[in-house]
mmCIF file of C-alpha atoms in Angstrom:
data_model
loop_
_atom_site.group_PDB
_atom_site.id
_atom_site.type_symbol
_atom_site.label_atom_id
_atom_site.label_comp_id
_atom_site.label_asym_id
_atom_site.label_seq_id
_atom_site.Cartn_x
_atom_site.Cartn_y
_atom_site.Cartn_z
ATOM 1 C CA UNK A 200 111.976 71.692 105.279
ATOM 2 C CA UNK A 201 114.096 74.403 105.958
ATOM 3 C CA UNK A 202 112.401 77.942 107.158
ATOM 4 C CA UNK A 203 112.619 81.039 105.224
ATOM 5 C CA UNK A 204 111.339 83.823 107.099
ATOM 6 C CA UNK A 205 111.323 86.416 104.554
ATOM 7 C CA UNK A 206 107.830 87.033 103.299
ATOM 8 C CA UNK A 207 104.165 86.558 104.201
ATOM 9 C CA UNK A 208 103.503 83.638 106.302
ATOM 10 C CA UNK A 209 99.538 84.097 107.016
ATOM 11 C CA UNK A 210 98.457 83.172 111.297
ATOM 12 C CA UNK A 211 95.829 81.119 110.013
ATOM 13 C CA UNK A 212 92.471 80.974 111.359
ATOM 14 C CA UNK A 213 89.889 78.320 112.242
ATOM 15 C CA UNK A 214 86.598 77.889 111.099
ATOM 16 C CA UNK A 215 84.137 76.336 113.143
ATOM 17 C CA UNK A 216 80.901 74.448 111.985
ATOM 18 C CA UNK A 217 77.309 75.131 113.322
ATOM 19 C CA UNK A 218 77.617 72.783 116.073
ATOM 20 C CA UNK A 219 81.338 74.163 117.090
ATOM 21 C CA UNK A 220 83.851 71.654 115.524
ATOM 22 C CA UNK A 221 86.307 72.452 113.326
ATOM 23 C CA UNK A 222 85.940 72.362 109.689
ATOM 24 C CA UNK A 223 89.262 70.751 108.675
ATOM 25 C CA UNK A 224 88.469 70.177 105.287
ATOM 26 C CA UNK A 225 87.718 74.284 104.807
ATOM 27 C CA UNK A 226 90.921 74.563 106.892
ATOM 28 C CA UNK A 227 93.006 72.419 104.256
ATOM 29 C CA UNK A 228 91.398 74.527 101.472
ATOM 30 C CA UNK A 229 92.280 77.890 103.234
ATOM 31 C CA UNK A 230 95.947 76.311 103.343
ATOM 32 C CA UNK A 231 96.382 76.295 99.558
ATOM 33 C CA UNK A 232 94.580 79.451 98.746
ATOM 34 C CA UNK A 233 96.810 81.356 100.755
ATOM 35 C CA UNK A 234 100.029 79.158 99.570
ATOM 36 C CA UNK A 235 98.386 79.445 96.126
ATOM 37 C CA UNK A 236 98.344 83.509 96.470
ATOM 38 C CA UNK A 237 102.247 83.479 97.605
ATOM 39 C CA UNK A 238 102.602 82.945 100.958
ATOM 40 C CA UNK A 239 105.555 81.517 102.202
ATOM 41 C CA UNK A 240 104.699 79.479 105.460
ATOM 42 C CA UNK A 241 101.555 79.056 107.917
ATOM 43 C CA UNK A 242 100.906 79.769 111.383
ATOM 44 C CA UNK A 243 98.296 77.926 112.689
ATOM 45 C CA UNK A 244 97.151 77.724 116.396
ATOM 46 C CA UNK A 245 98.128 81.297 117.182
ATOM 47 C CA UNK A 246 95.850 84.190 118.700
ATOM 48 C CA UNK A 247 94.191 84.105 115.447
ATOM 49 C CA UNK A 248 93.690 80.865 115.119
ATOM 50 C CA UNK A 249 91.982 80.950 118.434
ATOM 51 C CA UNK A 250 94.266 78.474 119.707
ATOM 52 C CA UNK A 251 93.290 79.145 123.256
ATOM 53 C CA UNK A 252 90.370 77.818 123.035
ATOM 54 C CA UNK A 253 91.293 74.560 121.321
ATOM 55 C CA UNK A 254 91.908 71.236 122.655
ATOM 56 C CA UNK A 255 94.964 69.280 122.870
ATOM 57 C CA UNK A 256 93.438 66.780 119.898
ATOM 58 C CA UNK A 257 92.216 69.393 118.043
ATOM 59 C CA UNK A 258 95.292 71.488 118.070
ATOM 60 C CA UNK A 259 96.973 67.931 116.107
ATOM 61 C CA UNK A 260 94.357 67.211 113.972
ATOM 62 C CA UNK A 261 94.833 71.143 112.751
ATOM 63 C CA UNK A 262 98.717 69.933 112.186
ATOM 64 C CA UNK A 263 98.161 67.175 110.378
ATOM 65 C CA UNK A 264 95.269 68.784 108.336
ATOM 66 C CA UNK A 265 97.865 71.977 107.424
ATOM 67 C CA UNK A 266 100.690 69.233 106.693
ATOM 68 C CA UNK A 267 98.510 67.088 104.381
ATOM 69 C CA UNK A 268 97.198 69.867 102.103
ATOM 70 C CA UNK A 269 100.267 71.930 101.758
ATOM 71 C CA UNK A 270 103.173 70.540 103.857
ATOM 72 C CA UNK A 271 105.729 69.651 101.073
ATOM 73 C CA UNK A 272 105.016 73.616 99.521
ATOM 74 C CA UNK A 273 106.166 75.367 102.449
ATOM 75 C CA UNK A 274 106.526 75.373 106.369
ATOM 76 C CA UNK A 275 103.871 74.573 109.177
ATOM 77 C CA UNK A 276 105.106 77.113 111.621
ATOM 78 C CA UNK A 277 102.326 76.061 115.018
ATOM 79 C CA UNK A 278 101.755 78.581 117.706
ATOM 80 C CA UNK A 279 103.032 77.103 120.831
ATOM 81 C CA UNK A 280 100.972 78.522 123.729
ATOM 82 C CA UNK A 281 99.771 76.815 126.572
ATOM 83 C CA UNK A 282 98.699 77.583 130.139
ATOM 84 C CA UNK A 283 101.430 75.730 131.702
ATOM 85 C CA UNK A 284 105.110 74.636 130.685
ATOM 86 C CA UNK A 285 104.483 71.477 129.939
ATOM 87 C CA UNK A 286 102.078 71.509 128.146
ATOM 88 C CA UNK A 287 103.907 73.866 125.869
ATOM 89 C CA UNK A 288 106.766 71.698 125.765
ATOM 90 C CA UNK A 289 104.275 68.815 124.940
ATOM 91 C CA UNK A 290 103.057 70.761 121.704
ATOM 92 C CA UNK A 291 105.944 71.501 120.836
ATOM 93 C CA UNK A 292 107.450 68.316 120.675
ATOM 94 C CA UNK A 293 104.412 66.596 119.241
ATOM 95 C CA UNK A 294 104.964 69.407 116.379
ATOM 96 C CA UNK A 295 108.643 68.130 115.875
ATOM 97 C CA UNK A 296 107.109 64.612 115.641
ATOM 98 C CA UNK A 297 104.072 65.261 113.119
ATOM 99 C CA UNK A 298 106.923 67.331 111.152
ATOM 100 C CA UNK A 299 106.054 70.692 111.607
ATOM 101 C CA UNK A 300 109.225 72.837 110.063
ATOM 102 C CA UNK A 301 109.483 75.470 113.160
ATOM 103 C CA UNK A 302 107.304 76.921 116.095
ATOM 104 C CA UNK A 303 106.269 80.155 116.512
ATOM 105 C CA UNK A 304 107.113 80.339 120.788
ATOM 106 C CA UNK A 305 104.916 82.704 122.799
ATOM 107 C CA UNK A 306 105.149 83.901 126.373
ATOM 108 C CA UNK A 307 103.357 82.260 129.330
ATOM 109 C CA UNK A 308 99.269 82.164 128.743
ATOM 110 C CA UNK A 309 97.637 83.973 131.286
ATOM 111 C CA UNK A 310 100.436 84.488 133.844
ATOM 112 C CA UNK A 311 101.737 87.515 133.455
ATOM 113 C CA UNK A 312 104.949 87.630 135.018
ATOM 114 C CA UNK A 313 108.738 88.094 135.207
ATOM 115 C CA UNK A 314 111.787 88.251 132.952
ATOM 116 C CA UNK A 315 113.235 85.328 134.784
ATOM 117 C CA UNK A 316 109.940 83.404 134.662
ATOM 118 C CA UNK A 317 109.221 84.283 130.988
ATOM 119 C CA UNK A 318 112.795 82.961 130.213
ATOM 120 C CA UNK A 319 112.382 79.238 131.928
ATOM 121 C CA UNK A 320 109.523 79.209 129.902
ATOM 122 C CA UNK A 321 110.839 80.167 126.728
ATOM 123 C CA UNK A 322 113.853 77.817 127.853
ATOM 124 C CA UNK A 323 112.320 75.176 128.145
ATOM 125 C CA UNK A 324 110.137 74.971 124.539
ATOM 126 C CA UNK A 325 113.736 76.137 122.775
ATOM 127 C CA UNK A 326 115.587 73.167 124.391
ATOM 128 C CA UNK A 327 112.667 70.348 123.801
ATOM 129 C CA UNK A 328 112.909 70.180 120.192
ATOM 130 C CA UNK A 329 115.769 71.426 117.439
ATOM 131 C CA UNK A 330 113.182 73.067 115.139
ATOM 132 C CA UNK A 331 113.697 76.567 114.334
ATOM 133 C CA UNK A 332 111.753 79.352 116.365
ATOM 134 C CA UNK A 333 110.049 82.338 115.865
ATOM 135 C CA UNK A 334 109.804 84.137 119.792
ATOM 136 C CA UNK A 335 106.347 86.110 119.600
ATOM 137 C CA UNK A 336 106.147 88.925 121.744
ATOM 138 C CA UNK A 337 103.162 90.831 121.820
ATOM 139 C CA UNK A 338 102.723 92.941 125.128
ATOM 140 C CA UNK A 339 99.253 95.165 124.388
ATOM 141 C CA UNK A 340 98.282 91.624 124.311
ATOM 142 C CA UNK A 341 99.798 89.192 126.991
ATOM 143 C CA UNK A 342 101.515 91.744 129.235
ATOM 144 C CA UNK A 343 104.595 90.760 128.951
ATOM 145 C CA UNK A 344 107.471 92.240 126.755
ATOM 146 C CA UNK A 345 110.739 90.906 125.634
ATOM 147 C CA UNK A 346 112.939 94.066 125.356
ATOM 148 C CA UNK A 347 115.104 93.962 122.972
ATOM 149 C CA UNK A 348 118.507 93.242 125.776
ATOM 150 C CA UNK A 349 116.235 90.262 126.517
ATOM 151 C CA UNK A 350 115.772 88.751 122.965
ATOM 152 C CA UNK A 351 119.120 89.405 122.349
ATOM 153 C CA UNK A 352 120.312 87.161 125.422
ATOM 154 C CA UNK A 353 117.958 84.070 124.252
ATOM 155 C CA UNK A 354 119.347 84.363 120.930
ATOM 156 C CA UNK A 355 122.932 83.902 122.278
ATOM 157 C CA UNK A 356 122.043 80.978 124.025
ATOM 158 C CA UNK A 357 119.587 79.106 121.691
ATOM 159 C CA UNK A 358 120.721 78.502 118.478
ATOM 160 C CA UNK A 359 117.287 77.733 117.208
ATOM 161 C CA UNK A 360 116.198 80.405 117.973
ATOM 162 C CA UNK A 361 115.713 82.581 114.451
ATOM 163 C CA UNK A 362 113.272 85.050 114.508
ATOM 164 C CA UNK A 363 111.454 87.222 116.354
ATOM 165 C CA UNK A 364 107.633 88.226 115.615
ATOM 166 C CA UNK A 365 107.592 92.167 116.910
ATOM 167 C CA UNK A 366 104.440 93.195 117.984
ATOM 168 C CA UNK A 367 104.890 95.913 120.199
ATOM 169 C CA UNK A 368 103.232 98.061 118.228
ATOM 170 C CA UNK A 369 106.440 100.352 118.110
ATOM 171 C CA UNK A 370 108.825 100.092 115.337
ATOM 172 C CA UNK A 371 111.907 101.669 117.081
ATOM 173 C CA UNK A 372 111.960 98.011 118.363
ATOM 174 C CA UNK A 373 113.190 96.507 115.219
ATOM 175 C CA UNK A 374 116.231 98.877 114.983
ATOM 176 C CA UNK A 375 116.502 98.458 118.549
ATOM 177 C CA UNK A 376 117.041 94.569 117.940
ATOM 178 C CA UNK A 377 118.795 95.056 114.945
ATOM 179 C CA UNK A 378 121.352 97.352 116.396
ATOM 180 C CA UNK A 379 122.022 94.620 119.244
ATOM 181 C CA UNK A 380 122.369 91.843 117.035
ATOM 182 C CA UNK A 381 122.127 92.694 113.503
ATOM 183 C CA UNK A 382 121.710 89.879 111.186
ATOM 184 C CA UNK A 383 121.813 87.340 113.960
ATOM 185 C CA UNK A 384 117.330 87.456 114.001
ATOM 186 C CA UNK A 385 115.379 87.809 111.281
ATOM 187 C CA UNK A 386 112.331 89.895 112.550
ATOM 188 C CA UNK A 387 108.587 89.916 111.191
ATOM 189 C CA UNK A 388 106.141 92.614 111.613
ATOM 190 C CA UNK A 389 103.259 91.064 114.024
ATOM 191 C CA UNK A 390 100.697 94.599 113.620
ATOM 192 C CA UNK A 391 99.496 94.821 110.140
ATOM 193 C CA UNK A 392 99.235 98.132 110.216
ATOM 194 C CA UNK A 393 102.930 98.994 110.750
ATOM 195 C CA UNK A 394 103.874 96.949 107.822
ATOM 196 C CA UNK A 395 105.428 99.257 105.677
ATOM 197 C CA UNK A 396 106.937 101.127 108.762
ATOM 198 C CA UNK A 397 108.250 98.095 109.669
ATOM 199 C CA UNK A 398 109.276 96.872 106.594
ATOM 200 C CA UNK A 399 111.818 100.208 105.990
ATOM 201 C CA UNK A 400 112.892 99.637 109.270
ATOM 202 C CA UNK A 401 114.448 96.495 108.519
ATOM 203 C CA UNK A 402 112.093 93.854 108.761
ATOM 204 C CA UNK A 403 112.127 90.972 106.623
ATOM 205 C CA UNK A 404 108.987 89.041 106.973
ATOM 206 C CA UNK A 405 105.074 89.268 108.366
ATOM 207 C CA UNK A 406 102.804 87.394 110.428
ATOM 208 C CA UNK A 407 99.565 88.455 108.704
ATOM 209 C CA UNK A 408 96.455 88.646 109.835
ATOM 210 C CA UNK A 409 94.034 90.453 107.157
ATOM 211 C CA UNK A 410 95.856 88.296 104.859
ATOM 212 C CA UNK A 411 93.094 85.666 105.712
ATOM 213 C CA UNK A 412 90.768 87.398 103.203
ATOM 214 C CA UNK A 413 93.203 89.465 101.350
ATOM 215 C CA UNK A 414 96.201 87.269 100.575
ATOM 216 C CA UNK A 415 96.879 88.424 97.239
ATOM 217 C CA UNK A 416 96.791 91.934 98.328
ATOM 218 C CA UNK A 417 99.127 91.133 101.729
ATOM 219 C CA UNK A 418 101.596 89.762 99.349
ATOM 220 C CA UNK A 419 101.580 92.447 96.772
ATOM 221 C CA UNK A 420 101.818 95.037 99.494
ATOM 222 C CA UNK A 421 104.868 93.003 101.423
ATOM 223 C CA UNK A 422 106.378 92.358 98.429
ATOM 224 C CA UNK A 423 106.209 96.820 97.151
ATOM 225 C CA UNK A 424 107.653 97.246 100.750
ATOM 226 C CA UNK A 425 110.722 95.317 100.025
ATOM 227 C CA UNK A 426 111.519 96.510 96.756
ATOM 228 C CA UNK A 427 110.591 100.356 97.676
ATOM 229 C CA UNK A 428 113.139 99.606 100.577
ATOM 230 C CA UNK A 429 115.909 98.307 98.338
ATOM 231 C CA UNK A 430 115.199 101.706 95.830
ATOM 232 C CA UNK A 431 113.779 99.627 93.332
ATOM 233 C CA UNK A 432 109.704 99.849 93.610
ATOM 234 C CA UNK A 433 107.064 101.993 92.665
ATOM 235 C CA UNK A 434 106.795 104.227 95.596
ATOM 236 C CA UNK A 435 103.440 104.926 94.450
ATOM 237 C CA UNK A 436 101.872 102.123 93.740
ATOM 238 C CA UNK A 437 103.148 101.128 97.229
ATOM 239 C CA UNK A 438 101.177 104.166 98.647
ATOM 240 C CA UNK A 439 97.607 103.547 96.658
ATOM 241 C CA UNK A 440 97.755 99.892 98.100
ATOM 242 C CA UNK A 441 99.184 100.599 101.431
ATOM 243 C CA UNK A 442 95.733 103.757 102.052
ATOM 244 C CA UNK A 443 93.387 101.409 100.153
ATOM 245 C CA UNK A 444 94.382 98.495 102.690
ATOM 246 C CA UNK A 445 95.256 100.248 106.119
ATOM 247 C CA UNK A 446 90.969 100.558 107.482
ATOM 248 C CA UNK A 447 91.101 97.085 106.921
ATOM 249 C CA UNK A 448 94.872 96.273 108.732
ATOM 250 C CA UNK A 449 93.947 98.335 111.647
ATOM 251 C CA UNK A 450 91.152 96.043 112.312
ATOM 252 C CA UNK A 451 94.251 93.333 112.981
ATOM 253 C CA UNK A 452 94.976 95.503 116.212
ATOM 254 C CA UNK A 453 92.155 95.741 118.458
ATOM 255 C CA UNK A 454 90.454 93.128 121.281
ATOM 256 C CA UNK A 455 88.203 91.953 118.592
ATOM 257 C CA UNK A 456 90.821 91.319 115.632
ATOM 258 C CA UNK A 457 89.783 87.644 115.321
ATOM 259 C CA UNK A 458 86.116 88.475 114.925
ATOM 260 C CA UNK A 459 86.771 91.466 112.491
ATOM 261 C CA UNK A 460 88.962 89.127 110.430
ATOM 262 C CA UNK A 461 86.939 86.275 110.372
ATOM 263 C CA UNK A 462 83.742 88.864 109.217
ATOM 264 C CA UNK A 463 86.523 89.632 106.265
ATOM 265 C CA UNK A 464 87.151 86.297 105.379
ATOM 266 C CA UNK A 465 82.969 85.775 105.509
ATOM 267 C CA UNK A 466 81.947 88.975 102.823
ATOM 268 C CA UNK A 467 84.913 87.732 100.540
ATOM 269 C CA UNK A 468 83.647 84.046 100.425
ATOM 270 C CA UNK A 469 86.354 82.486 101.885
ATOM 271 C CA UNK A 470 85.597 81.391 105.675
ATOM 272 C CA UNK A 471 82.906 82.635 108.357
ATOM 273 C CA UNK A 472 82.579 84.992 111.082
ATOM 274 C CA UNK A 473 81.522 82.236 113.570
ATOM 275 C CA UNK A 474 83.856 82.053 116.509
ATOM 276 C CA UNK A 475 84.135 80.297 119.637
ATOM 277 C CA UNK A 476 83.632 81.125 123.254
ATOM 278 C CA UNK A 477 83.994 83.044 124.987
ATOM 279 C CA UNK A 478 84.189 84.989 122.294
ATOM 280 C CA UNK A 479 80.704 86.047 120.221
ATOM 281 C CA UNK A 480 79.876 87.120 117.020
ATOM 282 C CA UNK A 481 79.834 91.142 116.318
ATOM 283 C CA UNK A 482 76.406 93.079 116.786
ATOM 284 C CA UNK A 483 75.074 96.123 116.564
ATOM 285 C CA UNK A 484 76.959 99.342 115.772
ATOM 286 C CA UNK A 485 80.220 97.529 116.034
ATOM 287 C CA UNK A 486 78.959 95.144 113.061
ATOM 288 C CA UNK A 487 77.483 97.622 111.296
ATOM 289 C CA UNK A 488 80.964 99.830 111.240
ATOM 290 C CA UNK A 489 82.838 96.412 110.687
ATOM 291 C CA UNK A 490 80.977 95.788 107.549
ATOM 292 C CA UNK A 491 80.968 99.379 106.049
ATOM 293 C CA UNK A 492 84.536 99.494 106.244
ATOM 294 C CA UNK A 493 84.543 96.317 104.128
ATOM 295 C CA UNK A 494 82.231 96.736 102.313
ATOM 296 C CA UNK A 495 83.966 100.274 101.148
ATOM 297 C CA UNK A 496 86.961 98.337 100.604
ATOM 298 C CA UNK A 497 85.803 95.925 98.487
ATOM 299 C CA UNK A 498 84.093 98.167 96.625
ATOM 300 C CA UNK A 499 87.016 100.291 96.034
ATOM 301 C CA UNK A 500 89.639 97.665 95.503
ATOM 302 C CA UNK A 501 92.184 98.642 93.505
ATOM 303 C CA UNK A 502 93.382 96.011 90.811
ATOM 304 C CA UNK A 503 96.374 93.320 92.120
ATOM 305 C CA UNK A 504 99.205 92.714 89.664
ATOM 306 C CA UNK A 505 99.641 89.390 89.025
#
């Protein structure tokens, strides 16, 4: 299945039972609700999906679940992160063979390092398979940035190599990329909260996070951003949803995003706000502020077209 990178394509998360394994058949059912709302692809294994703290057999049986319940709809797009090389290159190529439709390719787990480093890496995944790629690059979160000189020197040399997931936080990077290779990428917003910023900067597509619990709304908002972009939506509609949703988006951009989203996904019915270690539950003032903001939100919802 061919990749189209221009819409919502949710970084699924993973819920856990009591006892800490992996509800797959929740997982398959989160698949189609968020295909069902309008997404166009899924992400699973990524930060979100709390793929680092998921086992080699687990991270397949997650593939296969996402392929069997909504597979011939739309792409399974894995994360591909691993602590060394090979073991990226592994997952990768095991993705390939389960027939995942692209990867989404992230920088080196844990080591931190070098342009020349990060590149071997990157190399590497790019060259073991002939799916389509997303590069992920995310510095507030593994300390190491692709600049945009960088990107545009793995997209000459890897034709697979489509898209680019911009999470730097700073939206002069997706002119910055655009202006080196203009329609060469397509590149997603990674930071829900710069959306719409990124959106009328140029970006075509987002890897959602709040879209978890809110999918219909993530889609609506995506698809106002476009049109408003193009001259042809209702710039304030776009607004209402955009100040309604943003208290909830900026939760997608702090240490404890996959908690906050997974409390989301818990108050709205779909999912809980168990995680895995070494991360833990929210407590205290931080849950109490986490579920007053949604709580607000939900009560204040404004009404989705369909």
């Amino acid at each position: 299945m061919n990749v189209n990178w221009k819409g919502v394509i949710p970084a699924i998360t993973t819920k856990f039972n009591l006892d800490d394994t992996i509800d797959y058949t929740f997982y398959a059912d989160h698949c189609r609700w968020m295909v069902d709302a309008g997404c166009i692809g899924l992400v699973p294994l990524g930060s979100l999906g709390e793929g680092s703290t998921l086992s080699f057999d687990e991270k397949v049986t997650l593939l296969k679940t996402a392929l069997a319940a909504v597979g011939e709809r739309v792409p399974i797009i894995p994360g591909i992160a691993a602590l060394s090389t090979k073991e990226a290159v592994r997952l990768a190529q095991t993705a390939q063979e389960l027939g995942c439709s692209g990867l989404m390719v992230l920088p080196p787990y844990v080591y931190s390092s070098d342009w020349r480093e990060m590149k071997a890496h990157v190399d590497a995944i790019l060259n073991a398979t002939e799916l389509p790629a997303l590069l992920y690059n995310n510095p507030p979160a593994y300390k190491t940035d692709f600049l945009p000189e960088q990107i545009a020197e793995l997209a000459h040399e890897h034709s697979n190599l489509q898209a680019v997931k911009e999470s730097s936080t700073d939206v002069r990077r997706v002119t910055a990329i655009r202006a080196l290779l203009g329609e060469r990428l397509d590149i997603l917003v990674g930071v829900d909260d710069a959306i719409v910023e990124g959106i009328q900067a140029g970006a075509v597509g987002w890897i959602a996070g709040l879209v978890n619990a809110f999918p219909r709304e993530s889609v609506e908002l995506f698809e106002l951003a476009v049109q408003v972009r193009e001259g042809q939506g209702n710039r304030a509609r776009l607004e209402e949803l955009y100040n309604w949703f943003l208290p909830l988006l900026r939760m997608d951009t702090v240490p404890k995003f996959v908690q906050l989203i997974k409390l989301a996904q818990e108050f709205v019915g779909m999912g809980s706000a168990q995680v895995r270690g070494p991360r833990l539950e929210l407590t205290g003032a931080e849950l109490e502020t986490a579920r007053s903001t949604i709580q607000y939100a939900l009560e204040h919802k404004p009404t989705i077209q369909a």
